[in-house]
mmCIF file of C-alpha atoms in Angstrom:
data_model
loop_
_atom_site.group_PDB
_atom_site.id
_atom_site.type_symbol
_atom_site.label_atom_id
_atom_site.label_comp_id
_atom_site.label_asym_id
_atom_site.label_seq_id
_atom_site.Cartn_x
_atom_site.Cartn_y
_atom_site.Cartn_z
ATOM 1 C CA UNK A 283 162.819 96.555 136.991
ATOM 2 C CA UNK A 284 165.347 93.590 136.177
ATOM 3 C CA UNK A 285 162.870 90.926 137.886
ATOM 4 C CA UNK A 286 160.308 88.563 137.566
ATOM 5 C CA UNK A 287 157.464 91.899 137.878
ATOM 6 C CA UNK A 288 159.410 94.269 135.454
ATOM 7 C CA UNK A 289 159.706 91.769 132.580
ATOM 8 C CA UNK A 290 156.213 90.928 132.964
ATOM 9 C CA UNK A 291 155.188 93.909 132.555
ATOM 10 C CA UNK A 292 157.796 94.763 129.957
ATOM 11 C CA UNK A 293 156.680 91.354 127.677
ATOM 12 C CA UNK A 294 153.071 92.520 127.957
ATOM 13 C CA UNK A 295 153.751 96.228 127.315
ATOM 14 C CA UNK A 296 156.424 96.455 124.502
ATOM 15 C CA UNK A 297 154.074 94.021 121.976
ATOM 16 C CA UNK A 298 151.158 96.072 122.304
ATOM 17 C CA UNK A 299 152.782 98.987 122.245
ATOM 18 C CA UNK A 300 154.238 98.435 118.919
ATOM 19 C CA UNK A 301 151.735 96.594 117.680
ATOM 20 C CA UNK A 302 149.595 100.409 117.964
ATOM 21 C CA UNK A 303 152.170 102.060 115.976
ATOM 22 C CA UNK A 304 154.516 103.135 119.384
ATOM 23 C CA UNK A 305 157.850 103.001 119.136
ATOM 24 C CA UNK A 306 159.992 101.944 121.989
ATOM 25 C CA UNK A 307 163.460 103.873 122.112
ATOM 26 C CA UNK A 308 165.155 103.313 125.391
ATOM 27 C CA UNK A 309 164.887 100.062 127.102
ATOM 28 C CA UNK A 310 166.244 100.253 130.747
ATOM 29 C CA UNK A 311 167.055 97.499 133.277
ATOM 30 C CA UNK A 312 167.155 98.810 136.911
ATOM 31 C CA UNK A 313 166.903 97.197 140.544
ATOM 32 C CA UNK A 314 165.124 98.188 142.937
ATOM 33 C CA UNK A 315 167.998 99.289 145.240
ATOM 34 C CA UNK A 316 169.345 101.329 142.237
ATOM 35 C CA UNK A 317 169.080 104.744 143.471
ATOM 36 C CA UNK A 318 171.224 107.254 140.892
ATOM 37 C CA UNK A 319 168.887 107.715 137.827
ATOM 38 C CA UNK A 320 170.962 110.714 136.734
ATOM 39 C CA UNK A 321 172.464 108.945 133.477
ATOM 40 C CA UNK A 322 169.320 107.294 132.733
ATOM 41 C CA UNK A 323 167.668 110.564 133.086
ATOM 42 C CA UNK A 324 169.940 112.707 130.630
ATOM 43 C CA UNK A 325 169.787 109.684 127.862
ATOM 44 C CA UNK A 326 166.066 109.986 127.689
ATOM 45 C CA UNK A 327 166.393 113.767 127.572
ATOM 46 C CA UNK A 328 168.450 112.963 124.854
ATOM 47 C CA UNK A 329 166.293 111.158 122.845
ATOM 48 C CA UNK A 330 162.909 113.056 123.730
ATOM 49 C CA UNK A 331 160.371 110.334 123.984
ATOM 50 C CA UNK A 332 156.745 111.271 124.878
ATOM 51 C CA UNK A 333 156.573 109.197 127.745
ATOM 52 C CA UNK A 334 158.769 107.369 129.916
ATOM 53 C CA UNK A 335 157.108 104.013 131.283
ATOM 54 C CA UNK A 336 158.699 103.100 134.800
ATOM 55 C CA UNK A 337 158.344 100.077 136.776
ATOM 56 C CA UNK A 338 160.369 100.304 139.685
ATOM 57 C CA UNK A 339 159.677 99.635 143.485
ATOM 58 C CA UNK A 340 158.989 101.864 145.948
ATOM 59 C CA UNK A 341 162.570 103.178 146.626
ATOM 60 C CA UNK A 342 163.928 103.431 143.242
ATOM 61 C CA UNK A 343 160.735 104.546 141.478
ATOM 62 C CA UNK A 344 160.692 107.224 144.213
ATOM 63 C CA UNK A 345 164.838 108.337 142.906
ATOM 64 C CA UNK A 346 163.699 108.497 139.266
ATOM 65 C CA UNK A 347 161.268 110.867 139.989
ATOM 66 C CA UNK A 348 163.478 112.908 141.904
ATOM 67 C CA UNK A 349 166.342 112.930 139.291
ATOM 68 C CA UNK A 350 163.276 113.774 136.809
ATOM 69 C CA UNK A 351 162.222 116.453 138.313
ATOM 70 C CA UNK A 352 165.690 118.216 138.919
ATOM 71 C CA UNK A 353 166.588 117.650 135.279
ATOM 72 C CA UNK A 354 163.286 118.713 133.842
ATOM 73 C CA UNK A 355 162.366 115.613 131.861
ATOM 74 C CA UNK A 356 159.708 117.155 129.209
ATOM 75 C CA UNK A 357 158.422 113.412 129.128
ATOM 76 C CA UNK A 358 155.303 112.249 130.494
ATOM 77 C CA UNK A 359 155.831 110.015 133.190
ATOM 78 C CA UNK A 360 153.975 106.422 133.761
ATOM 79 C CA UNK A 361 154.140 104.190 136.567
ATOM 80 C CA UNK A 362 153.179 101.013 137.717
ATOM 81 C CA UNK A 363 150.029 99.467 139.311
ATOM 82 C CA UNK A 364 152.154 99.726 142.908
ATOM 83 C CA UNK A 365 152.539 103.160 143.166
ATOM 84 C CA UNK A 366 151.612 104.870 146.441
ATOM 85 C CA UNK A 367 148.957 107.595 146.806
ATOM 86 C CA UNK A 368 151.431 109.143 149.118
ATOM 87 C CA UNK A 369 153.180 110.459 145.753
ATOM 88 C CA UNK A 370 150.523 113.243 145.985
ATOM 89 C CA UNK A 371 152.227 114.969 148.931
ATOM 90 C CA UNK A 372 155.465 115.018 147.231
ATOM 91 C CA UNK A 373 156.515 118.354 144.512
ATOM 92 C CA UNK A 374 158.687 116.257 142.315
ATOM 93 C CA UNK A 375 155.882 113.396 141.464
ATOM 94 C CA UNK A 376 153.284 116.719 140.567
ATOM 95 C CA UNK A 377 151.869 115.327 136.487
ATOM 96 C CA UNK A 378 153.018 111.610 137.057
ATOM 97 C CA UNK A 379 150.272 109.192 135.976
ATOM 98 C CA UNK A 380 149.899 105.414 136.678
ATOM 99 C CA UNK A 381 146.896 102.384 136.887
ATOM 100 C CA UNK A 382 145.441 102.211 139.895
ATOM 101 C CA UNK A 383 142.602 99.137 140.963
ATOM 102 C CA UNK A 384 140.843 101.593 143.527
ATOM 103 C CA UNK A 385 139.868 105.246 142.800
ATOM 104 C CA UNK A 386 139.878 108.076 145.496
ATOM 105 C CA UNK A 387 136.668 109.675 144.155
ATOM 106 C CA UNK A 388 134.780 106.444 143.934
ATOM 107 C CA UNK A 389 131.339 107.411 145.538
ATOM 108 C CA UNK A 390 129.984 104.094 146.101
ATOM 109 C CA UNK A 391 129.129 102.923 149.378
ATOM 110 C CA UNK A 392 132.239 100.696 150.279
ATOM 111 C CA UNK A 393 134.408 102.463 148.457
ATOM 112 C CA UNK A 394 133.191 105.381 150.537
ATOM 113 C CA UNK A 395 133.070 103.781 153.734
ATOM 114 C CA UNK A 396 136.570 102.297 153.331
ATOM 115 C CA UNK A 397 138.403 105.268 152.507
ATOM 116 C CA UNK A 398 136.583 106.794 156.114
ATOM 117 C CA UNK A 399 137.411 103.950 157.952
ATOM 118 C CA UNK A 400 141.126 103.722 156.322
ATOM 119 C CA UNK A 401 141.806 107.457 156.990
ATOM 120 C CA UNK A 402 140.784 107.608 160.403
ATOM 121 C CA UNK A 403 142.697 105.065 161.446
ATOM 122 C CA UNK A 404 146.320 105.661 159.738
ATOM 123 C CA UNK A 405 145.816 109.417 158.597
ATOM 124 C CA UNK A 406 146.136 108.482 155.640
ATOM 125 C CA UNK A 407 144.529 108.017 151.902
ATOM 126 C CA UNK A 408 144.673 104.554 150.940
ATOM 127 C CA UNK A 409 146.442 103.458 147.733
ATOM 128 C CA UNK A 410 145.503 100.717 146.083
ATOM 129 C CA UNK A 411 147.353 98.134 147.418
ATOM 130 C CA UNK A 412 145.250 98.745 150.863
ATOM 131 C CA UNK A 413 141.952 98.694 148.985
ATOM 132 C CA UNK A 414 142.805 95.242 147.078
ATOM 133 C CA UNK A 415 144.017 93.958 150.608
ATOM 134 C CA UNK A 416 140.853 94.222 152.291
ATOM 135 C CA UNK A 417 138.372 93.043 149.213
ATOM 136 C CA UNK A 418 140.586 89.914 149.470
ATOM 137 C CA UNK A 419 139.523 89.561 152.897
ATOM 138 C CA UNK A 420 136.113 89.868 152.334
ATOM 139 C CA UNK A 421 136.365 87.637 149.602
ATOM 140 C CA UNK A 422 138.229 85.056 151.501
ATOM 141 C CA UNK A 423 135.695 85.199 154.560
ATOM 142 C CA UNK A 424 132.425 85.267 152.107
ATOM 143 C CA UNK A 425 134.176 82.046 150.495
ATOM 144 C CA UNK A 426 134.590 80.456 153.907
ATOM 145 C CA UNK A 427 130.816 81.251 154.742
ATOM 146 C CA UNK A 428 129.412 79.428 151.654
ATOM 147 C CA UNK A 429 131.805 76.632 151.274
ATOM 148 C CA UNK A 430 133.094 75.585 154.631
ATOM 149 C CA UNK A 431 136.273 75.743 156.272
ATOM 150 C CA UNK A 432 137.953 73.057 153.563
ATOM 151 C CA UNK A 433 140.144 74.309 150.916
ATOM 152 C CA UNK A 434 138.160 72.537 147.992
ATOM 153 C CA UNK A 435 135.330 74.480 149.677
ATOM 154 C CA UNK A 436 136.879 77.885 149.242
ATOM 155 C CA UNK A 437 138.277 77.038 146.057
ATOM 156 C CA UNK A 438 134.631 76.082 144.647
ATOM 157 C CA UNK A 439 132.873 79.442 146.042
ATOM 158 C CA UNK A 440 135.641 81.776 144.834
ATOM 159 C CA UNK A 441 134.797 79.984 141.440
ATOM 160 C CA UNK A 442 131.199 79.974 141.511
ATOM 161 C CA UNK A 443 129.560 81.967 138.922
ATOM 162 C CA UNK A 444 127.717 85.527 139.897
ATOM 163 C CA UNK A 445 129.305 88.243 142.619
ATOM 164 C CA UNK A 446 130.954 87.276 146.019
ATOM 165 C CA UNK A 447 131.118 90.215 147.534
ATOM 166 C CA UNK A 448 131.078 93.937 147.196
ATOM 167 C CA UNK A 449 134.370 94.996 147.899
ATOM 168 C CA UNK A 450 135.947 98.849 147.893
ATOM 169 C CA UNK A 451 136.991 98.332 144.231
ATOM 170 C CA UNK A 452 133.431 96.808 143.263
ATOM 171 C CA UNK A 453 131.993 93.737 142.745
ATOM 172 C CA UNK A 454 134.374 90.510 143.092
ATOM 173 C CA UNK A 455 133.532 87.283 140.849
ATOM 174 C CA UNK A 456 135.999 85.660 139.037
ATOM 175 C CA UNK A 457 136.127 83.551 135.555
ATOM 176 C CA UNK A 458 137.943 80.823 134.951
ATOM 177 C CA UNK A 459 140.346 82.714 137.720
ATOM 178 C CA UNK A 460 140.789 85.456 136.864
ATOM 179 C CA UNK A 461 138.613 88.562 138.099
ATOM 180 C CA UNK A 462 135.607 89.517 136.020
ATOM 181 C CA UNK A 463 135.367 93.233 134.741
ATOM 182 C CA UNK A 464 138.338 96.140 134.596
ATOM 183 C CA UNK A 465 137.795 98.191 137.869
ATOM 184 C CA UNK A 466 140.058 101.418 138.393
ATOM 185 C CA UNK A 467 141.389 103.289 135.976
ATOM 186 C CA UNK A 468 144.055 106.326 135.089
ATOM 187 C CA UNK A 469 145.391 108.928 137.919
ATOM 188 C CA UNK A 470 147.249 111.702 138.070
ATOM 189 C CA UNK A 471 149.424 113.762 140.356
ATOM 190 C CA UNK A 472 148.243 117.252 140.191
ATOM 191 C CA UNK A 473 148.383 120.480 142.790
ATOM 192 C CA UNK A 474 149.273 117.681 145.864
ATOM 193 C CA UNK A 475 146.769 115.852 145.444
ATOM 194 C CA UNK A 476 145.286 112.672 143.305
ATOM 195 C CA UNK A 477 143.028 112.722 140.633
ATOM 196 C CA UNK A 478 140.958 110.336 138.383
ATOM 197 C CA UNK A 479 141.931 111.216 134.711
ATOM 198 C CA UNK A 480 140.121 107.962 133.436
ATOM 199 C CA UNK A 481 138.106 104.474 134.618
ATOM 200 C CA UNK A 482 138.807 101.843 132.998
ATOM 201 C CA UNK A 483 134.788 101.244 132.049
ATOM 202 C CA UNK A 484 134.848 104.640 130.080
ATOM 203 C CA UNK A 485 137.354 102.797 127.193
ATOM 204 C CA UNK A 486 134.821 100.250 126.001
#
């Protein structure tokens, strides 16, 4: 995406990608209002990469997919970090794979008892832009307890060294600010429904 979010994530990716050998043969700027992905679509047919990398917003990432599917693009499809667990539900997103901070199958006890609470009251499973939403409020509120109701308060308990809270993607501390530890990891679209291909704690 042609903004501040897609050329971070392109000037992060395309280094280290090369940098492992990759190669990078398309590079595509997009918006997310654009909509028609047909031409993109047939030029990466064209020139049969193993993956296509695409960070789009909800709309548009949702219209790639769609063109995708109906043109049979052999590629293996990556998205972003923003990608909705609602993709499950939908026959054209079936093998996609992107990073996600919270993990469906995550058996411990938050994580458990989120998902519950989250479910029963929107009928739906939460993605992990839900699950990142509410560890920042418990991290926000366990700041206010310890330091007070002033921001250098808050400021000094977010930074304070050892866990804050247990949130639905783990334990929150943070280092110098940002947060300590990889939680998440790798899922994948498959038979309508979401699963964990890797966590992020398995690569070290």
């Amino acid at each position: 995406m042609n903004d501040a979010y897609g050329r971070g994530h392109a000037d992060a990716f395309v280094p280290a990608f090369r940098a492992l050998g990759g190669e990078v043969v398309l590079q595509d700027p997009v918006t997310d209002t654009t909509t028609d992905f047909d031409v993109f679509v047939r030029a990466y047919k064209a020139s049969r990469p193993d993956a296509v990398f695409v960070i789009c917003g909800t709309y548009s990432y949702r219209a790639f997919l769609r063109a995708a599917a109906a043109q049979h693009l052999p590629s293996q499809i990556f998205g972003g970090d923003g990608w909705a667990s609602s993709l499950a539900t939908e026959p054209y997103a079936d093998g996609v794979m992107w990073p996600s901070m919270f993990l469906l199958n995550d058996t411990a006890t938050v994580a458990v008892q989120f998902r519950t609470a989250f479910r029963r009251r929107f009928n739906r499973e939460p993605d992990a832009v839900s699950a990142m939403a509410y560890d920042a409020a418990r991290a926000l509120l366990e700041a206010i307890r310890r330091g007070g109701d002033t921001r250098q308060g808050v400021r000094e308990a977010l930074a304070s060294p050892g866990v804050l809270a247990i949130g639905a993607t783990g334990p929150i501390s943070f280092r110098r600010g940002d947060r300590v530890g990889g939680v998440g990891g790798g899922v994948r679209v498959r038979d309508g429904a979401i699963h964990t291909d890797m966590r992020w704690n398995e690569l070290r």
